[in-house]
XYZ file of C-alpha atoms in Angstrom:
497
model
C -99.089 -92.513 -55.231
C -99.155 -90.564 -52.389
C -99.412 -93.998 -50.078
C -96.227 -95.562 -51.504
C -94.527 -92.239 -51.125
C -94.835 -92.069 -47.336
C -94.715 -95.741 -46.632
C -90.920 -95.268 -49.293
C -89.581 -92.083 -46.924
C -91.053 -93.460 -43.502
C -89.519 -96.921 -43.250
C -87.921 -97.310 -40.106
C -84.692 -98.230 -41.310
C -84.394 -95.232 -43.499
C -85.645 -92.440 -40.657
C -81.998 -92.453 -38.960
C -80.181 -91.868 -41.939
C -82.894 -89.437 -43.727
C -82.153 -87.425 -40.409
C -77.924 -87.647 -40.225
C -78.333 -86.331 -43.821
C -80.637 -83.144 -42.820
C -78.366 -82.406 -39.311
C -75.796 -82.494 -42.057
C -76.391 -79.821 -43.812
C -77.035 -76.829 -40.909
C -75.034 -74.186 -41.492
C -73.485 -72.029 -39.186
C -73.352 -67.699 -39.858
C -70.704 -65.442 -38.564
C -72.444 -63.124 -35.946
C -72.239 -59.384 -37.039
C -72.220 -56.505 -34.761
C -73.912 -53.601 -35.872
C -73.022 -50.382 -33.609
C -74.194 -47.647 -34.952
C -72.345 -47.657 -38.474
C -101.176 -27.239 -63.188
C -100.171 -26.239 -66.326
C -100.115 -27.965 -69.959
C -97.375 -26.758 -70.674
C -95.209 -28.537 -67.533
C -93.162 -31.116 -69.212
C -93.812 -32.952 -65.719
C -97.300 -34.361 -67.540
C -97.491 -37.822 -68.834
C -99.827 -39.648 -70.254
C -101.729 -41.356 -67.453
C -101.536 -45.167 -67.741
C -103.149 -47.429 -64.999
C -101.970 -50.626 -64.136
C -103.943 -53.370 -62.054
C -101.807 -54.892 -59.422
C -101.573 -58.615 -58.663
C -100.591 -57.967 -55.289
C -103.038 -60.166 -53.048
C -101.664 -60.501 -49.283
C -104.982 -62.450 -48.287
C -102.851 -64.760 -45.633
C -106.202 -67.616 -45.638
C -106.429 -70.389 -48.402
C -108.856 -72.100 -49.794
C -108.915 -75.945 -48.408
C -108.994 -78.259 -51.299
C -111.155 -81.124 -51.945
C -111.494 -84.071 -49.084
C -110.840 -86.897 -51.678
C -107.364 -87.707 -50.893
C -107.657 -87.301 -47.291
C -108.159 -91.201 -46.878
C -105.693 -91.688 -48.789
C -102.725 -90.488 -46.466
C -101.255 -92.462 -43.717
C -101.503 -90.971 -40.674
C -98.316 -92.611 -38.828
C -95.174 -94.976 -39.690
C -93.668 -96.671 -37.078
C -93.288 -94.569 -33.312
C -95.222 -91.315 -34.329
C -92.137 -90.008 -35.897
C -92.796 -89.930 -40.408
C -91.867 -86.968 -43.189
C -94.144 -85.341 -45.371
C -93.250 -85.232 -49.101
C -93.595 -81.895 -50.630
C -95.732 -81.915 -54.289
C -92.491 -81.752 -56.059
C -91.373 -84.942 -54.700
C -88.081 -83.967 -53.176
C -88.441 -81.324 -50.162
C -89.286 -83.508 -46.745
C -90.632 -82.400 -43.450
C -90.208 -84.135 -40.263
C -93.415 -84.071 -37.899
C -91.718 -83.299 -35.381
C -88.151 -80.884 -34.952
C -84.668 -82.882 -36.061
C -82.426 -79.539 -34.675
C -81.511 -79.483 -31.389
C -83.135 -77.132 -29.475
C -80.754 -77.498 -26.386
C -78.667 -74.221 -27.296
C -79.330 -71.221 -29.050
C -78.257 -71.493 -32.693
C -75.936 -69.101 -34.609
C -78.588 -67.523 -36.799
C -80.916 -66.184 -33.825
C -77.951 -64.881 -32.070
C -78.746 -60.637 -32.369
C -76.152 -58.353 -31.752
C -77.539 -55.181 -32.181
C -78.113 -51.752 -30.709
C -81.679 -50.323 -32.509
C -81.838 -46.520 -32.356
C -80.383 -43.590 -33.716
C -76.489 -44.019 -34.489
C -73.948 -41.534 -36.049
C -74.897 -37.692 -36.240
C -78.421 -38.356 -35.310
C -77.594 -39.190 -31.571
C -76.974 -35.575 -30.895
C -79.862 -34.411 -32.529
C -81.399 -32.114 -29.732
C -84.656 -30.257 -32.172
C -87.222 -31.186 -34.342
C -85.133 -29.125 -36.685
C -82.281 -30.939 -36.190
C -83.909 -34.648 -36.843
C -85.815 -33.370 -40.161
C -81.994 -32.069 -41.144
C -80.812 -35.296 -40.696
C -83.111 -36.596 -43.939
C -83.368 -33.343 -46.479
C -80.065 -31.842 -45.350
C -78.550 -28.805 -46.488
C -77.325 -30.108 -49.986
C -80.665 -31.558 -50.406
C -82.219 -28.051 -49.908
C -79.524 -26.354 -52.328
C -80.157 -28.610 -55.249
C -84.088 -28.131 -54.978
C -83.521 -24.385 -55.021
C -80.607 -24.645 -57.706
C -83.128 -26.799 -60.102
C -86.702 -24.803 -58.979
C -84.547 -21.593 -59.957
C -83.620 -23.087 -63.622
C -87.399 -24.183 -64.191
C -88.476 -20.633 -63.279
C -86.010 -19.316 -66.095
C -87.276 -21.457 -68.403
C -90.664 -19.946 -67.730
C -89.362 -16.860 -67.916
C -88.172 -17.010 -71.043
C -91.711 -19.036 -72.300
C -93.351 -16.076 -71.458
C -91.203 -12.754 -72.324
C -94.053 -10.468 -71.854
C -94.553 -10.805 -68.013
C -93.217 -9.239 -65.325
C -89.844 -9.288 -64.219
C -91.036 -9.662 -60.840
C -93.720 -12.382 -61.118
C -90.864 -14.885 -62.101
C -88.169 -13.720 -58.970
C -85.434 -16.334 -58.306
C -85.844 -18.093 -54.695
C -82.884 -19.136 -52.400
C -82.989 -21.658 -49.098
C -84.392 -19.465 -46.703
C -87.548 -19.473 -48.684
C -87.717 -22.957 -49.854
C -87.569 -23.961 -46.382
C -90.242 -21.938 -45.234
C -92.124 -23.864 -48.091
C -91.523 -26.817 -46.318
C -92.300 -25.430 -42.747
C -95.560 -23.885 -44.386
C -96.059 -27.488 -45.739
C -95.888 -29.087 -42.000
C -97.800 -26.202 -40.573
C -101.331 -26.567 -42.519
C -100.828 -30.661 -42.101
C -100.711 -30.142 -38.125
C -103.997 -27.883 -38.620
C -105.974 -30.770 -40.825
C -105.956 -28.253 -43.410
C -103.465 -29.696 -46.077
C -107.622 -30.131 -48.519
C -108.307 -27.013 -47.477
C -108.770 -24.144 -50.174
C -105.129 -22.037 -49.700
C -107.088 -18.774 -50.013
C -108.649 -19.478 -46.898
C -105.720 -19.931 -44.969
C -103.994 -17.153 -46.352
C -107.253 -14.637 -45.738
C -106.554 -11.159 -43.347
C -109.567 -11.362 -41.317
C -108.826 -13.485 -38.583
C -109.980 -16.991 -39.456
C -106.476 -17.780 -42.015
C -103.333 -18.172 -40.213
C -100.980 -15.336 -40.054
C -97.432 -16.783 -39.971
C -98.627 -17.831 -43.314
C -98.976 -14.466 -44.668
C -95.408 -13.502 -42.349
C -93.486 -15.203 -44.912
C -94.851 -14.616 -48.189
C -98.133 -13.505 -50.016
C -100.460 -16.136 -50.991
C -99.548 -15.499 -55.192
C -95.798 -15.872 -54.427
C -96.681 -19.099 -52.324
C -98.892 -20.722 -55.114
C -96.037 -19.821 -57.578
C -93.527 -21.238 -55.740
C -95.927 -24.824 -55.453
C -95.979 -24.829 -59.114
C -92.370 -24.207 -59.883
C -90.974 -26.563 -57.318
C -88.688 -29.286 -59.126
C -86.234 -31.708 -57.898
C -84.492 -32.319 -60.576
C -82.396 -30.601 -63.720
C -85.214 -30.075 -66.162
C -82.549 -29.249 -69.098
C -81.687 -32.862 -69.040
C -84.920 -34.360 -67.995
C -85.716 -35.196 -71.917
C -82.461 -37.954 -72.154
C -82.889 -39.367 -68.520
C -86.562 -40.551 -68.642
C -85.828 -42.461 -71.651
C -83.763 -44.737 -69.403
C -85.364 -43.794 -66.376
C -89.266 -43.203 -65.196
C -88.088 -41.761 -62.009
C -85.735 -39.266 -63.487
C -87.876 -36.368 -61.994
C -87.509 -37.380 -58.802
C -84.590 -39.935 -58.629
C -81.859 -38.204 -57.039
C -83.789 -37.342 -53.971
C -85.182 -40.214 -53.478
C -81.687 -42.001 -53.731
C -80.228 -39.166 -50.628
C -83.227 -39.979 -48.568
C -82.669 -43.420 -48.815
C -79.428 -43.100 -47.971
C -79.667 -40.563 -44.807
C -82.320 -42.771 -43.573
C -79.656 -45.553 -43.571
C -77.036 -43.887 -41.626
C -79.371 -42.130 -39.310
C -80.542 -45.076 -37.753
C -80.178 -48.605 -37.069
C -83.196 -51.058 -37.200
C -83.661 -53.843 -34.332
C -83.998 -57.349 -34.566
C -87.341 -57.766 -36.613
C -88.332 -55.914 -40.042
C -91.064 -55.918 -42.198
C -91.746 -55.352 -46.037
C -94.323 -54.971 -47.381
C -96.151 -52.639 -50.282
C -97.885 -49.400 -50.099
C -100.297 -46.931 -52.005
C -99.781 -43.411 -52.386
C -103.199 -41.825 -53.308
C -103.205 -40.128 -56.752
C -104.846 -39.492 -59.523
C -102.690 -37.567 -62.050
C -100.889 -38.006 -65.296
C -98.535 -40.634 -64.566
C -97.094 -43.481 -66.387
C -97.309 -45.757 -64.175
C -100.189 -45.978 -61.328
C -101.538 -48.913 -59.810
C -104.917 -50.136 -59.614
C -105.283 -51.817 -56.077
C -109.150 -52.792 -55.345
C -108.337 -53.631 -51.866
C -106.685 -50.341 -50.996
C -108.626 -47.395 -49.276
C -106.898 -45.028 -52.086
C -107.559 -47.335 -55.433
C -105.750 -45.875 -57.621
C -102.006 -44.591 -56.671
C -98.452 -45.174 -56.635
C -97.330 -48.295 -55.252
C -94.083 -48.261 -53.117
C -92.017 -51.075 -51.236
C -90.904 -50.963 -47.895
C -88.653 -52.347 -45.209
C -89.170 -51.017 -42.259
C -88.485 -51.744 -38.416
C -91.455 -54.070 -37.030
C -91.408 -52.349 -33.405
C -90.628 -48.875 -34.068
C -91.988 -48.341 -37.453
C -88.961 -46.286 -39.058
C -88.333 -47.019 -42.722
C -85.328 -48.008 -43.535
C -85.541 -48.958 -46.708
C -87.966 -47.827 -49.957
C -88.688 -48.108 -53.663
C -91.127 -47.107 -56.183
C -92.749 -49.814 -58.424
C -92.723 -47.785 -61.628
C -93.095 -51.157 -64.425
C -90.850 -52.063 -66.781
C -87.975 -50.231 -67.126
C -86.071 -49.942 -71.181
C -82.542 -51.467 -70.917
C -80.366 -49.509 -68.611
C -79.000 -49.125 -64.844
C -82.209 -49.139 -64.006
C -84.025 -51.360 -65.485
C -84.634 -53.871 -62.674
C -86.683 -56.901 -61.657
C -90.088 -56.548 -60.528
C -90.424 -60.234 -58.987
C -91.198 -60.321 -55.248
C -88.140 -62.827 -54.981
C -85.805 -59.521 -56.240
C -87.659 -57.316 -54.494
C -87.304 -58.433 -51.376
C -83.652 -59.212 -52.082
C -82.803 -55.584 -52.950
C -84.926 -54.346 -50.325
C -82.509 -56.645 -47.903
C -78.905 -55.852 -49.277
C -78.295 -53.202 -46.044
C -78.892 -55.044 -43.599
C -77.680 -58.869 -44.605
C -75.566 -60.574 -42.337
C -77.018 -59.133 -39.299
C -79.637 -61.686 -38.329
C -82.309 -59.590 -38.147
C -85.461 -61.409 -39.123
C -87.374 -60.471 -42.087
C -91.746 -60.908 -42.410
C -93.417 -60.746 -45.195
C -97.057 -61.746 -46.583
C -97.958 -64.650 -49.025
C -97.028 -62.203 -51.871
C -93.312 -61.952 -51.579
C -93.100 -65.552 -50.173
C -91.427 -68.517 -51.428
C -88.929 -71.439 -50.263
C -86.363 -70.261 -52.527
C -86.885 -66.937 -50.745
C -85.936 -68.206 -46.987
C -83.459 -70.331 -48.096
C -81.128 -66.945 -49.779
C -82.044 -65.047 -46.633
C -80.919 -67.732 -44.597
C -77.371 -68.268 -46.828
C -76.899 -64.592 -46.442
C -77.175 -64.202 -42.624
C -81.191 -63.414 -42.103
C -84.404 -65.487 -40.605
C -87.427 -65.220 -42.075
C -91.146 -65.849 -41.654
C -94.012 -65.176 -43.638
C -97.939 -66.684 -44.996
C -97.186 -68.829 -48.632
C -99.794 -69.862 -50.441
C -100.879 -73.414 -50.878
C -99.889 -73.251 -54.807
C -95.873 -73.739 -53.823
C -94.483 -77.111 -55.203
C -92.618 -77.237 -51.686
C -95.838 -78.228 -49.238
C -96.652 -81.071 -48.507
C -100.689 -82.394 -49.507
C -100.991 -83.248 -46.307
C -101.215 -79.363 -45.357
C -103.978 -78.364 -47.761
C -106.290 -81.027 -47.930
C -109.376 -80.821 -45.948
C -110.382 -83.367 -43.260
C -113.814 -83.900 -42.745
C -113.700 -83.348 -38.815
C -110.898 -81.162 -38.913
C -112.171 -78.129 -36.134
C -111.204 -74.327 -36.361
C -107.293 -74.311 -34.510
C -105.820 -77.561 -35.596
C -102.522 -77.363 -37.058
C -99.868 -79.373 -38.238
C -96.098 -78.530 -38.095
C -92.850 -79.572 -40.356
C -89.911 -79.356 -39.884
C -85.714 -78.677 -41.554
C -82.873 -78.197 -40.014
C -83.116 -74.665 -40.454
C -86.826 -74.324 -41.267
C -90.087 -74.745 -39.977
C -93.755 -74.908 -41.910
C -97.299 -74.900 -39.748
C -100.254 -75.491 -41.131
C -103.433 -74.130 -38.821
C -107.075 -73.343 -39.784
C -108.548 -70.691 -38.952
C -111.987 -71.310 -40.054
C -114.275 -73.640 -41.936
C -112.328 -74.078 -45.308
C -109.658 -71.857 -44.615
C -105.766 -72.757 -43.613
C -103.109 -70.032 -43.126
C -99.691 -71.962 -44.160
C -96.931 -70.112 -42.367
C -92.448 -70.875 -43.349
C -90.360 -69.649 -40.834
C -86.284 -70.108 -40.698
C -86.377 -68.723 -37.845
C -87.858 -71.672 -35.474
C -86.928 -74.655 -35.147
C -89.178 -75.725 -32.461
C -93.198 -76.866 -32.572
C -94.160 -74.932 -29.586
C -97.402 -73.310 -28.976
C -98.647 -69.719 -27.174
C -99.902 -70.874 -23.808
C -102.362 -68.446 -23.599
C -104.105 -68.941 -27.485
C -102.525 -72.759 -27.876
C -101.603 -71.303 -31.692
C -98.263 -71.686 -33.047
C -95.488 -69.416 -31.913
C -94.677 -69.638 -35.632
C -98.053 -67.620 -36.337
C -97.971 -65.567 -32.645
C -94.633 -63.777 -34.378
C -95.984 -63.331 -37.526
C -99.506 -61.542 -36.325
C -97.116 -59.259 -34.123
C -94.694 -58.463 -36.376
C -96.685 -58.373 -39.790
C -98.209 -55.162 -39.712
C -95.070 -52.645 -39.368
C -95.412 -51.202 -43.147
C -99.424 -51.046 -42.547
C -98.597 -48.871 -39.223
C -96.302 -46.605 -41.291
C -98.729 -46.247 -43.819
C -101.380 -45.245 -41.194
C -98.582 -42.989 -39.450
C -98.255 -41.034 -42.762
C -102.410 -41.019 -43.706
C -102.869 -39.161 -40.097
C -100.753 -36.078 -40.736
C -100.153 -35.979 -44.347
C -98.906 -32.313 -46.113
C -100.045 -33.481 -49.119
C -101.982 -30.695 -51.591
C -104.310 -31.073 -54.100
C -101.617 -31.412 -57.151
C -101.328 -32.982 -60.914
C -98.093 -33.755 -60.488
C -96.665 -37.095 -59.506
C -93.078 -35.863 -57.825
C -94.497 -33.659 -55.169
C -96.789 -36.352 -54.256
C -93.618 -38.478 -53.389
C -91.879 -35.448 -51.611
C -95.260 -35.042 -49.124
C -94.958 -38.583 -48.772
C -91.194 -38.705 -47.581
C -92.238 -35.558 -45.283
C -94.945 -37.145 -43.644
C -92.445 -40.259 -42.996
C -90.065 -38.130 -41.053
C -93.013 -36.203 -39.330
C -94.688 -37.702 -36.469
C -96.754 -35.547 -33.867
C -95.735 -37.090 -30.235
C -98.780 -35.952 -28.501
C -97.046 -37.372 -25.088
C -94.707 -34.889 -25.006
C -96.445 -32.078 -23.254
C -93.952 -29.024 -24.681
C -95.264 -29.579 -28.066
C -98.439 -27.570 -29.028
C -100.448 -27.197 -31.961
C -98.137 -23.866 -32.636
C -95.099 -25.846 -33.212
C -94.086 -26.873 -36.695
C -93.835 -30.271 -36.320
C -91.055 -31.828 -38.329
C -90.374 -34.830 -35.736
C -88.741 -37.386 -37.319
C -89.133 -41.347 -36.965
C -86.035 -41.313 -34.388
């Protein structure tokens, strides 16, 4: 079958017209400039329910069986022929059909990367961290932390007026420097009676701004949301604790900065172990068990630009939402389309279908898929009996590219790109530049995730919100230990810009 396949789509009087048709249909993409445009009774508790991921990013693949190698032609007329993908209908030339004389439309970047808008003048660390939890941020956390302490109150109207005191910005936001302070020390595992102990060994700003009862209190009582409410909004949404300031981080971390040229997404585990409807089991995480998040961030610099929690299946709603890497990825992508940046991703969110919707909507990509896709070829996956570590094969659109290389004995890394058109090869390594880019720009979301791990302000807590509110701290928190004029003593609160 596959024989009179190839010898079908490789006769020499078809190969002229088979490429006229493919030139055909390149497209052409306006350029785009982007200038800087622990208590039962805590109705936080839910029943814990853990959830094993499918998420395998292994980029290798198993060869398959050497049976059909003999059975595929290795050349039709001048060393020019097409693969046939396994659904019988997506070709790939051996060799490139676009013309690689002149830059094409879709690699064209015009783009400044770096902080635009407000966050240009941004002189102190104080300044940066307002630029993600700004003012209004820190009024509604004190406006709803105030209404759960009422409600506690009036739960228990036989304690003291004065163990259930209202709290205002000033105090919230020495929470929060408190918070960055004992991360910068290592001592965010730490017992807090230790650092809040008189002789000598705790530290005494600590005990400046508030005893260490008040400071537990105000840990517990914390809330980011309208808990009066709470009961109707997590019946449409699981997120409702937390929602709105996740949506106004998103957002400031938007206009406070503009990515460059090459992004990454990619998912990531937040350690927990809580009451929690919906944590992931991940065996090949450090962590486990945790909440899973997705990211886009910026390949180079490592700022997040983009984020969402995987929380499962949402009830009917606005935000009930696909969980398919194909939607995922095109959410994720909806701020920066039409800028052609180039997008990376590993064989999880990868598909055909995938490129081709970046491509229509202004963005390269390039990313492992896995052998299972009806679009690759046979040719790509079957196993040659002298085939030696650093072969590859190459395929080619118009507008895309697909290179096939093993790495070892029985194992092939299959790599799509849109954003070559070329079968060149490193100098240096004689691999792919198709796989080059992807090893250098694959890891961004791993780097941010090891950014976060290294400073984190995260306590010991059963409650699933204020493990998402250390994690956005520790993403706008980075310690620049180049910079000689920060010490230890400073409370770091650096962002990503």
């Amino acid at each position: 079958y596959h024989r009179q396949r190839n010898e079908y789509y490789n006769r020499p009087e078809d190969i002229e017209r088979i490429i006229q048709e493919l030139e055909d249909e390149d497209n052409e993409y306006d350029v785009l400039d982007d200038y800087g445009s622990d208590h039962d009774d805590d109705p936080d508790f839910e029943p814990e329910v853990i959830e094993n991921s499918d998420h395998d990013s292994d980029s290798e693949e198993e060869l398959d069986s050497p049976s059909t190698a003999d059975e595929i032609e290795e050349s039709v007329g001048e060393n020019f022929r097409f693969f046939i993908g396994k659904d019988g209908e997506t070709l790939w030339a051996n060799e490139p059909v676009a013309s690689i004389s002149k830059t094409k439309s879709k690699n064209i970047i015009k783009i400044f990367p770096g902080p635009k808008g407000a966050a240009r003048q941004c002189k102190t660390e104080i300044e940066c961290f307002s630029q993600f939890f700004s003012l209004d941020i820190v009024d509604k956390i004190v406006s709803h932390t105030n209404t759960y302490i009422q409600w506690r109150k009036l739960a228990n109207p036989n304690s003291r007026d004065r163990n259930f005191r209202l709290t205002n910005k000033k105090e919230i936001q020495a929470v929060f420097g408190a918070l960055f302070l004992i991360a910068v020390k290592r001592a965010n595992r730490t017992n807090l009676s230790e650092l809040f102990t008189s002789n000598g060994t705790g530290l005494m700003i600590l005990r400046a701004n508030f005893s260490e009862r008040r400071f537990r209190f105000l840990m517990r009582c914390i809330r980011f949301d309208d808990i009066s409410t709470r009961t109707d909004r997590v019946k449409n949404d699981k997120l409702a604790p937390i929602r709105d300031l996740l949506n106004c981080f998103v957002i400031n971390s938007q206009q406070s900065y503009s990515p460059g040229e090459f992004t990454t997404i990619d998912e990531m585990l937040v350690a927990f172990r809580g009451r929690c409807g919906f944590i992931q089991y991940m065996d090949k995480k450090p962590a486990k068990y945790g909440l899973k998040m997705y990211a886009l961030c910026d390949a180079r610099t490592f700022y997040t630009y983009n984020l969402e929690i995987y929380c499962g299946k949402q009830d009917t709603g606005p935000f009930a939402t696909s969980n398919k890497p194909y939607d995922i990825v095109t959410r994720l992508t909806e701020p920066i389309q039409k800028s052609k940046r180039n997008v990376t991703t590993d064989n999880w969110f990868s598909s055909y279908p995938l490129a081709e919707n970046l491509l229509k909507n202004g963005l390269t990509f390039m990313g492992t898929i896995k052998k299972n896709k009806k679009e690759i070829p046979p040719e790509f996956i079957v196993q040659h009996r002298n085939l030696e570590p650093g072969t590859h094969q190459f395929g080619a659109q118009p507008d895309m590219t697909l290179v096939s290389m093993v790495t070892k004995k029985k194992k092939v890394v299959l790599v799509l790109s849109s954003m070559h058109d070329d079968n060149f090869t490193d100098e240096g390594t004689g691999k792919p530049n198709q796989i080059m880019d992807y090893n250098a720009t694959k890891g961004g979301v791993d780097t941010v995730d090891l950014m976060c791990a290294r400073c984190s302000t995260s306590r010991n807590t059963r409650r699933w919100p204020m493990i998402i509110l250390d994690y956005l701290f520790a993403k706008v928190k980075y310690q620049n230990k180049q910079n000689s004029s920060i010490t230890d003593r400073n409370i770091l609160v650096v962002s990503n810009i």
